[in-house]
Amino acid sequence: MPLHDFRSDTVTLPSPAMMAAIAAARLGDAARGDDPTVADLERCAREITGKDDALFVPSGTMANLAALLAHDCRGGEVIVEEAAHLYNSEGGGLSVVAGAVARPVKGRHGILAPASIEAAIRGSANPAVAPTRLVCLENTHNAAGGTVMPVETMAAIHDVARRAGIPVHLDGARLFNAAAHLEVPIGALCRPVDSLWFALCKGLGGPVGAILAGDAAFMRKARRAVRMLGGGMRQAGLIAAPALVALDDPYPAHRRDHALARRLACGLAAIDARLVDADRVQTNIVNCHVDDADDIARDLGARDVLTLSRGKNRIRFVTHSQVDEASVDAAVDALADILATRPNWSTPCRESLPT
Ligand SMILES: Cc1ncc(COP(=O)(O)O)c(C=O)c1O
């Protein structure tokens, strides 16, 4: 029986076209600027982001850290949405490595309001206060269920930050999902920020890595930070080649993933409307509200449906290139079976769910 793996969009394996590109890749020492395939990937990334410079890095976590270092955040505050990945799921690197203090701000469904950011910005006049050094956005927002921040909201936040002399960084792990949902090219989402990264190994389906981009002055510092963090890679064309395959016409695949997520959300809602806010499913993540997430995830796993439990009351499904309609239907059937054995399951406490 096939395994239906909804744990994350990071579980995908390279497609046959990617494997062929790996075999044919021209290679060199990327850390010396000698790898022609990495150079091609970075050129492509400059074009699609519209930024001066772009760098292929091993992971999104490293891209975020390098950005914090390059934006000189040490000793200052970094405004983040309170459920942001950078703040909650990156090992505390913001403090340990970048020497900054997180200033969590609550968004609505993960989407920060410009007014909340304006209220959270702290100046440098009071020596008792760590001044704001950076605003970090996350689009799409992972923990909130792949929610999309509109371009206009990003632009309004950028205006607020610019007036205070503070740069804006974008964690765009799933930027192509946001762009596919909004039906804009990713360049439109890169314009209202000073620096950004996007993942090559999530919805794009590449095996490894991320692209960090920004203006020339920022990237000079970021290149040094990445090198310092151990991100100088050698024959990295091996992993840049499949990324180039993924970047060739990426939007149809993302739209397909989103349609699968909607199918899943509708299927789950048809079992019990309390399970999902189907209207909130915009991209490839479906948060499912249950009474005992660990138990349910384990029972789903026993039926070959892999998910992640996120806290006591939430299991997360992520759609990607290696699940299909049959996987979605198998997941819905499996959860219907499991809940049929728990007729008295109770609605989870809404306060415990991200809003
Ligand atoms: C929103 C977000 N930011 C950052 C990361 C970290 O990326 P990486 O796993 O490439 O370090 C992830 C990983 O899932 C993520 O979802």
Short mmCIF file of C-alpha atoms and ligand atoms in Angstrom, two decimals:
data_model
loop_
_atom_site.label_atom_id
_atom_site.label_comp_id
_atom_site.label_asym_id
_atom_site.label_seq_id
_atom_site.Cartn_x
_atom_site.Cartn_y
_atom_site.Cartn_z
CA MET A 1 0.00 0.00 0.00
CA PRO A 2 1.47 3.43 -0.88
CA LEU A 3 2.52 5.79 1.87
CA HIS A 4 0.75 9.15 1.78
CA ASP A 5 3.28 11.56 3.24
CA PHE A 6 1.69 14.89 4.22
CA ARG A 7 4.26 15.79 6.88
CA SER A 8 5.89 18.55 4.86
CA ASP A 9 6.67 19.75 1.36
CA THR A 10 10.32 19.06 2.23
CA VAL A 11 9.86 15.29 1.84
CA THR A 12 9.79 15.28 -1.96
CA LEU A 13 12.47 13.38 -3.87
CA PRO A 14 14.04 14.76 -7.07
CA SER A 15 12.01 14.11 -10.23
CA PRO A 16 13.54 12.16 -13.17
CA ALA A 17 14.19 15.48 -14.95
CA MET A 18 16.04 16.73 -11.87
CA MET A 19 18.12 13.55 -11.67
CA ALA A 20 19.04 13.96 -15.34
CA ALA A 21 20.05 17.59 -14.69
CA ILE A 22 22.20 16.46 -11.74
CA ALA A 23 23.99 13.92 -13.94
CA ALA A 24 24.63 16.53 -16.63
CA ALA A 25 25.56 19.44 -14.33
CA ARG A 26 28.73 21.42 -15.07
CA LEU A 27 30.61 21.80 -11.80
CA GLY A 28 33.29 23.88 -10.11
CA ASP A 29 34.22 25.23 -6.70
CA ALA A 30 31.18 27.38 -5.89
CA ALA A 31 32.79 29.05 -2.87
CA ARG A 32 35.43 30.44 -5.29
CA GLY A 33 32.73 31.50 -7.76
CA ASP A 34 33.82 28.74 -10.17
CA ASP A 35 30.64 26.64 -10.42
CA PRO A 36 28.82 27.53 -13.66
CA THR A 37 25.56 25.85 -12.62
CA VAL A 38 25.42 27.80 -9.36
CA ALA A 39 26.19 30.95 -11.37
CA ASP A 40 23.23 30.12 -13.66
CA LEU A 41 20.96 29.59 -10.65
CA GLU A 42 22.01 32.86 -9.02
CA ARG A 43 21.51 34.73 -12.33
CA CYS A 44 18.04 33.24 -12.64
CA ALA A 45 17.30 34.21 -9.00
CA ARG A 46 18.42 37.81 -9.62
CA GLU A 47 16.08 38.02 -12.57
CA ILE A 48 13.01 36.63 -10.84
CA THR A 49 13.48 38.54 -7.58
CA GLY A 50 14.50 41.81 -9.25
CA LYS A 51 17.21 42.27 -6.60
CA ASP A 52 20.83 43.34 -7.26
CA ASP A 53 22.34 40.10 -6.03
CA ALA A 54 21.29 36.57 -5.07
CA LEU A 55 23.19 33.80 -3.32
CA PHE A 56 22.59 30.05 -3.23
CA VAL A 57 22.72 28.93 0.42
CA PRO A 58 22.29 25.50 2.06
CA SER A 59 19.12 26.24 4.05
CA GLY A 60 16.47 28.76 4.92
CA THR A 61 17.61 28.84 8.53
CA MET A 62 21.05 29.93 7.34
CA ALA A 63 19.48 32.54 5.04
CA ASN A 64 17.54 34.01 7.97
CA LEU A 65 20.63 34.03 10.20
CA ALA A 66 22.79 35.63 7.51
CA ALA A 67 20.12 38.30 7.01
CA LEU A 68 20.01 39.06 10.75
CA LEU A 69 23.80 39.41 10.77
CA ALA A 70 23.93 41.47 7.58
CA HIS A 71 21.22 43.82 8.86
CA ASP A 72 23.36 44.40 12.02
CA CYS A 73 20.66 43.26 14.45
CA ARG A 74 23.04 42.55 17.37
CA GLY A 75 21.89 44.37 20.49
CA GLY A 76 18.59 45.39 18.95
CA GLU A 77 15.06 44.07 18.54
CA VAL A 78 13.69 42.16 15.59
CA ILE A 79 9.95 42.40 15.07
CA VAL A 80 8.44 39.02 14.16
CA GLU A 81 4.94 37.63 14.01
CA GLU A 82 4.47 35.71 17.25
CA ALA A 83 4.14 32.31 15.52
CA ALA A 84 6.93 33.01 13.00
CA HIS A 85 9.27 30.16 12.12
CA LEU A 86 12.30 32.40 12.67
CA TYR A 87 11.23 33.00 16.26
CA ASN A 88 9.83 29.58 17.18
CA SER A 89 11.58 26.92 15.14
CA GLU A 90 15.16 27.91 14.38
CA GLY A 91 16.90 26.89 17.57
CA GLY A 92 17.06 30.39 19.04
CA GLY A 93 19.67 31.46 16.48
CA LEU A 94 18.20 34.93 16.43
CA SER A 95 19.54 35.42 19.98
CA VAL A 96 22.43 32.95 20.13
CA VAL A 97 24.08 33.72 16.81
CA ALA A 98 22.74 37.12 15.79
CA GLY A 99 22.65 38.55 19.35
CA ALA A 100 19.23 40.12 18.87
CA VAL A 101 16.04 40.18 20.92
CA ALA A 102 12.81 38.99 19.33
CA ARG A 103 9.85 41.34 19.58
CA PRO A 104 6.86 39.07 18.86
CA VAL A 105 3.75 40.80 17.55
CA LYS A 106 0.43 39.06 17.08
CA GLY A 107 -0.91 38.94 13.55
CA ARG A 108 -4.33 37.90 12.32
CA HIS A 109 -3.99 34.41 10.84
CA GLY A 110 -0.26 35.12 10.82
CA ILE A 111 -0.62 38.35 8.87
CA LEU A 112 0.87 41.38 10.61
CA ALA A 113 -0.94 44.70 10.44
CA PRO A 114 1.09 47.82 9.55
CA ALA A 115 -0.36 49.62 12.60
CA SER A 116 0.84 46.84 14.96
CA ILE A 117 4.33 47.18 13.54
CA GLU A 118 4.28 50.94 13.88
CA ALA A 119 3.28 50.52 17.54
CA ALA A 120 6.04 47.97 18.18
CA ILE A 121 8.92 49.96 16.69
CA ARG A 122 11.25 51.33 19.34
CA GLY A 123 13.72 54.14 18.72
CA SER A 124 17.22 54.54 20.10
CA ALA A 125 16.67 57.64 22.28
CA ASN A 126 16.09 55.72 25.51
CA PRO A 127 19.29 53.90 26.53
CA ALA A 128 17.21 51.38 28.54
CA VAL A 129 15.54 50.12 25.39
CA ALA A 130 16.94 47.85 22.68
CA PRO A 131 16.08 49.68 19.47
CA THR A 132 14.27 48.01 16.58
CA ARG A 133 16.72 46.89 13.93
CA LEU A 134 14.61 44.80 11.57
CA VAL A 135 11.06 43.80 10.70
CA CYS A 136 10.69 40.17 9.56
CA LEU A 137 7.72 39.00 7.53
CA GLU A 138 6.78 35.40 6.67
CA ASN A 139 4.84 34.81 3.45
CA THR A 140 3.20 32.34 3.34
CA HIS A 141 2.86 31.91 7.08
CA ASN A 142 3.62 28.33 8.01
CA ALA A 143 2.09 27.96 11.50
CA ALA A 144 -1.06 29.86 10.58
CA GLY A 145 -1.71 27.34 7.79
CA GLY A 146 -0.01 28.72 4.68
CA THR A 147 -1.82 32.04 4.85
CA VAL A 148 -0.87 34.71 2.33
CA MET A 149 0.10 38.30 3.07
CA PRO A 150 -1.20 40.54 0.26
CA VAL A 151 1.29 42.71 -1.66
CA GLU A 152 -0.51 45.86 -0.44
CA THR A 153 -0.01 44.87 3.22
CA MET A 154 3.67 44.19 2.57
CA ALA A 155 4.01 47.59 0.89
CA ALA A 156 2.25 49.35 3.78
CA ILE A 157 4.56 47.63 6.29
CA HIS A 158 7.57 48.63 4.19
CA ASP A 159 6.39 52.27 4.25
CA VAL A 160 5.99 52.20 8.05
CA ALA A 161 9.43 50.65 8.49
CA ARG A 162 11.12 52.96 5.98
CA ARG A 163 9.76 56.02 7.78
CA ALA A 164 11.47 54.69 10.94
CA GLY A 165 14.67 53.88 9.02
CA ILE A 166 14.27 50.12 9.57
CA PRO A 167 14.75 47.47 6.87
CA VAL A 168 12.26 44.69 6.17
CA HIS A 169 13.31 41.07 5.65
CA LEU A 170 11.05 38.39 4.17
CA ASP A 171 11.13 34.73 5.14
CA GLY A 172 9.75 33.47 1.85
CA ALA A 173 10.18 29.76 2.48
CA ARG A 174 6.97 29.35 0.49
CA LEU A 175 7.07 32.54 -1.57
CA PHE A 176 6.04 30.74 -4.77
CA ASN A 177 2.93 29.49 -2.97
CA ALA A 178 2.06 33.08 -2.06
CA ALA A 179 2.73 34.24 -5.63
CA ALA A 180 0.68 31.41 -7.13
CA HIS A 181 -2.23 32.23 -4.81
CA LEU A 182 -2.08 35.95 -5.55
CA GLU A 183 -1.47 35.31 -9.26
CA VAL A 184 1.55 37.62 -9.32
CA PRO A 185 5.17 36.85 -10.20
CA ILE A 186 7.39 36.52 -7.11
CA GLY A 187 9.12 39.77 -8.10
CA ALA A 188 5.99 41.62 -6.94
CA LEU A 189 6.46 40.14 -3.46
CA CYS A 190 10.18 40.91 -3.43
CA ARG A 191 9.76 44.61 -4.26
CA PRO A 192 8.34 45.74 -0.88
CA VAL A 193 11.19 44.20 1.15
CA ASP A 194 14.90 44.93 1.51
CA SER A 195 16.02 41.31 1.72
CA LEU A 196 14.40 37.95 1.28
CA TRP A 197 14.95 34.28 0.79
CA PHE A 198 12.91 31.54 -0.80
CA ALA A 199 13.25 27.78 -0.45
CA LEU A 200 14.22 25.57 -3.36
CA CYS A 201 13.39 22.36 -1.48
CA LYS A 202 9.77 22.95 -0.43
CA GLY A 203 6.98 23.55 -2.97
CA LEU A 204 9.58 23.80 -5.74
CA GLY A 205 10.61 20.22 -5.00
CA GLY A 206 14.38 20.66 -5.33
CA PRO A 207 16.55 18.58 -3.01
CA VAL A 208 18.54 21.20 -1.05
CA GLY A 209 18.93 24.89 -0.53
CA ALA A 210 17.54 28.38 -0.65
CA ILE A 211 18.17 31.67 -2.40
CA LEU A 212 19.01 34.78 -0.36
CA ALA A 213 18.63 38.08 -2.22
CA GLY A 214 18.85 41.79 -1.61
CA ASP A 215 20.59 44.95 -2.68
CA ALA A 216 24.33 45.07 -3.34
CA ALA A 217 25.36 46.54 0.04
CA PHE A 218 23.24 44.05 2.00
CA MET A 219 24.49 41.11 -0.05
CA ARG A 220 28.15 42.04 0.45
CA LYS A 221 27.57 41.60 4.19
CA ALA A 222 25.30 38.58 3.70
CA ARG A 223 27.92 36.77 1.57
CA ARG A 224 30.44 37.25 4.38
CA ALA A 225 27.90 36.07 6.99
CA VAL A 226 27.06 32.92 5.01
CA ARG A 227 30.75 32.13 4.69
CA MET A 228 31.18 32.67 8.43
CA LEU A 229 28.25 30.35 9.17
CA GLY A 230 29.82 27.56 7.13
CA GLY A 231 27.65 28.00 4.06
CA GLY A 232 30.45 28.18 1.50
CA MET A 233 29.74 25.19 -0.74
CA ARG A 234 32.04 23.50 -3.25
CA GLN A 235 30.61 21.47 -6.20
CA ALA A 236 27.15 22.81 -5.38
CA GLY A 237 26.11 22.64 -9.03
CA LEU A 238 24.93 19.14 -8.12
CA ILE A 239 22.12 20.65 -6.09
CA ALA A 240 21.75 23.87 -8.10
CA ALA A 241 20.97 21.90 -11.29
CA PRO A 242 17.71 20.38 -10.00
CA ALA A 243 16.74 23.77 -8.56
CA LEU A 244 17.03 25.25 -12.05
CA VAL A 245 14.69 22.54 -13.32
CA ALA A 246 12.23 23.45 -10.55
CA LEU A 247 12.36 27.16 -11.42
CA ASP A 248 11.37 26.49 -15.01
CA ASP A 249 7.61 27.27 -14.93
CA PRO A 250 6.96 26.69 -11.20
CA TYR A 251 3.45 28.14 -10.89
CA PRO A 252 1.32 25.29 -12.35
CA ALA A 253 2.79 22.82 -9.85
CA HIS A 254 2.03 25.17 -6.96
CA ARG A 255 -1.52 25.71 -8.19
CA ARG A 256 -1.95 21.93 -8.32
CA ASP A 257 -0.71 21.62 -4.71
CA HIS A 258 -3.19 24.30 -3.65
CA ALA A 259 -6.07 22.53 -5.37
CA LEU A 260 -5.12 19.33 -3.53
CA ALA A 261 -5.10 21.22 -0.21
CA ARG A 262 -8.56 22.62 -0.94
CA ARG A 263 -9.81 19.15 -1.84
CA LEU A 264 -8.41 17.87 1.46
CA ALA A 265 -9.92 20.74 3.46
CA CYS A 266 -13.34 20.22 1.88
CA GLY A 267 -13.12 16.47 2.51
CA LEU A 268 -12.23 17.01 6.16
CA ALA A 269 -14.94 19.64 6.62
CA ALA A 270 -17.46 17.20 5.20
CA ILE A 271 -16.55 14.73 7.98
CA ASP A 272 -17.00 17.38 10.65
CA ALA A 273 -17.03 21.15 10.17
CA ARG A 274 -15.03 21.59 13.37
CA LEU A 275 -11.98 19.94 11.81
CA VAL A 276 -10.89 22.73 9.47
CA ASP A 277 -11.57 26.32 8.58
CA ALA A 278 -11.81 25.41 4.92
CA ASP A 279 -12.13 29.08 3.92
CA ARG A 280 -8.72 29.78 5.42
CA VAL A 281 -6.92 27.25 3.25
CA GLN A 282 -5.20 29.40 0.64
CA THR A 283 -2.11 27.44 -0.32
CA ASN A 284 -0.62 24.00 0.44
CA ILE A 285 -1.02 23.71 4.24
CA VAL A 286 -4.10 22.41 6.02
CA ASN A 287 -4.27 22.70 9.80
CA CYS A 288 -6.73 20.21 11.20
CA HIS A 289 -8.18 20.79 14.68
CA VAL A 290 -8.57 17.65 16.78
CA ASP A 291 -8.79 16.82 20.46
CA ASP A 292 -5.60 14.77 20.73
CA ALA A 293 -3.15 15.48 17.93
CA ASP A 294 -0.49 12.92 18.92
CA ASP A 295 -3.05 10.11 19.12
CA ILE A 296 -4.72 10.98 15.84
CA ALA A 297 -1.41 11.44 13.99
CA ARG A 298 -0.30 8.03 15.25
CA ASP A 299 -3.58 6.42 14.16
CA LEU A 300 -3.29 8.07 10.74
CA GLY A 301 0.27 6.79 10.47
CA ALA A 302 -0.95 3.26 11.17
CA ARG A 303 -3.18 3.74 8.09
CA ASP A 304 -0.18 4.91 5.98
CA VAL A 305 -1.12 8.59 6.17
CA LEU A 306 1.78 10.60 7.60
CA THR A 307 1.10 13.99 9.20
CA LEU A 308 2.71 16.16 11.88
CA SER A 309 1.09 16.90 15.19
CA ARG A 310 1.59 20.55 16.07
CA GLY A 311 0.74 21.02 19.71
CA LYS A 312 -2.09 19.28 21.51
CA ASN A 313 -4.94 20.15 19.18
CA ARG A 314 -3.55 20.46 15.70
CA ILE A 315 -2.30 18.16 13.00
CA ARG A 316 -0.77 19.59 9.86
CA PHE A 317 -1.14 18.29 6.33
CA VAL A 318 1.07 19.73 3.58
CA THR A 319 0.46 18.99 -0.09
CA HIS A 320 3.32 18.73 -2.59
CA SER A 321 4.38 17.06 -5.84
CA GLN A 322 4.41 13.56 -4.38
CA VAL A 323 0.85 13.40 -3.15
CA ASP A 324 -2.14 13.29 -5.46
CA GLU A 325 -5.93 13.11 -5.36
CA ALA A 326 -5.79 9.45 -4.32
CA SER A 327 -3.54 10.40 -1.37
CA VAL A 328 -5.97 13.13 -0.35
CA ASP A 329 -8.93 10.78 -0.54
CA ALA A 330 -7.01 8.15 1.45
CA ALA A 331 -6.28 10.76 4.14
CA VAL A 332 -9.92 11.84 4.36
CA ASP A 333 -11.13 8.23 4.55
CA ALA A 334 -8.55 7.39 7.21
CA LEU A 335 -9.52 10.33 9.41
CA ALA A 336 -13.23 9.55 8.96
CA ASP A 337 -12.54 5.97 10.15
CA ILE A 338 -10.55 7.15 13.14
CA LEU A 339 -13.12 9.71 14.24
CA ALA A 340 -15.91 7.16 13.85
CA THR A 341 -14.24 5.28 16.72
CA ARG A 342 -14.27 8.48 18.82
CA PRO A 343 -17.85 9.70 18.53
CA ASN A 344 -17.51 12.01 21.53
CA TRP A 345 -14.41 13.88 20.49
CA SER A 346 -14.66 17.43 21.71
CA THR A 347 -13.98 20.72 19.98
CA PRO A 348 -10.47 21.87 20.79
CA CYS A 349 -10.10 24.99 22.83
CA ARG A 350 -9.98 27.78 20.22
CA GLU A 351 -7.58 29.81 22.35
CA SER A 352 -4.93 27.17 21.80
CA LEU A 353 -5.13 27.57 18.03
CA PRO A 354 -3.29 30.23 16.06
CA THR A 355 -5.62 32.96 14.90
C1 LIG B 1 8.48 29.55 7.19
C2 LIG B 1 9.78 28.83 7.30
N1 LIG B 1 10.90 29.53 7.51
C3 LIG B 1 12.08 28.93 7.62
C4 LIG B 1 12.22 27.57 7.49
C5 LIG B 1 13.58 26.94 7.62
O1 LIG B 1 14.02 26.48 6.38
P1 LIG B 1 15.15 25.33 6.31
O2 LIG B 1 14.48 24.07 6.73
O3 LIG B 1 15.55 25.33 4.87
O4 LIG B 1 16.24 25.73 7.22
C6 LIG B 1 11.08 26.79 7.28
C7 LIG B 1 11.19 25.33 7.17
O5 LIG B 1 10.23 24.63 7.06
C8 LIG B 1 9.82 27.43 7.19
O6 LIG B 1 8.70 26.75 7.00
#
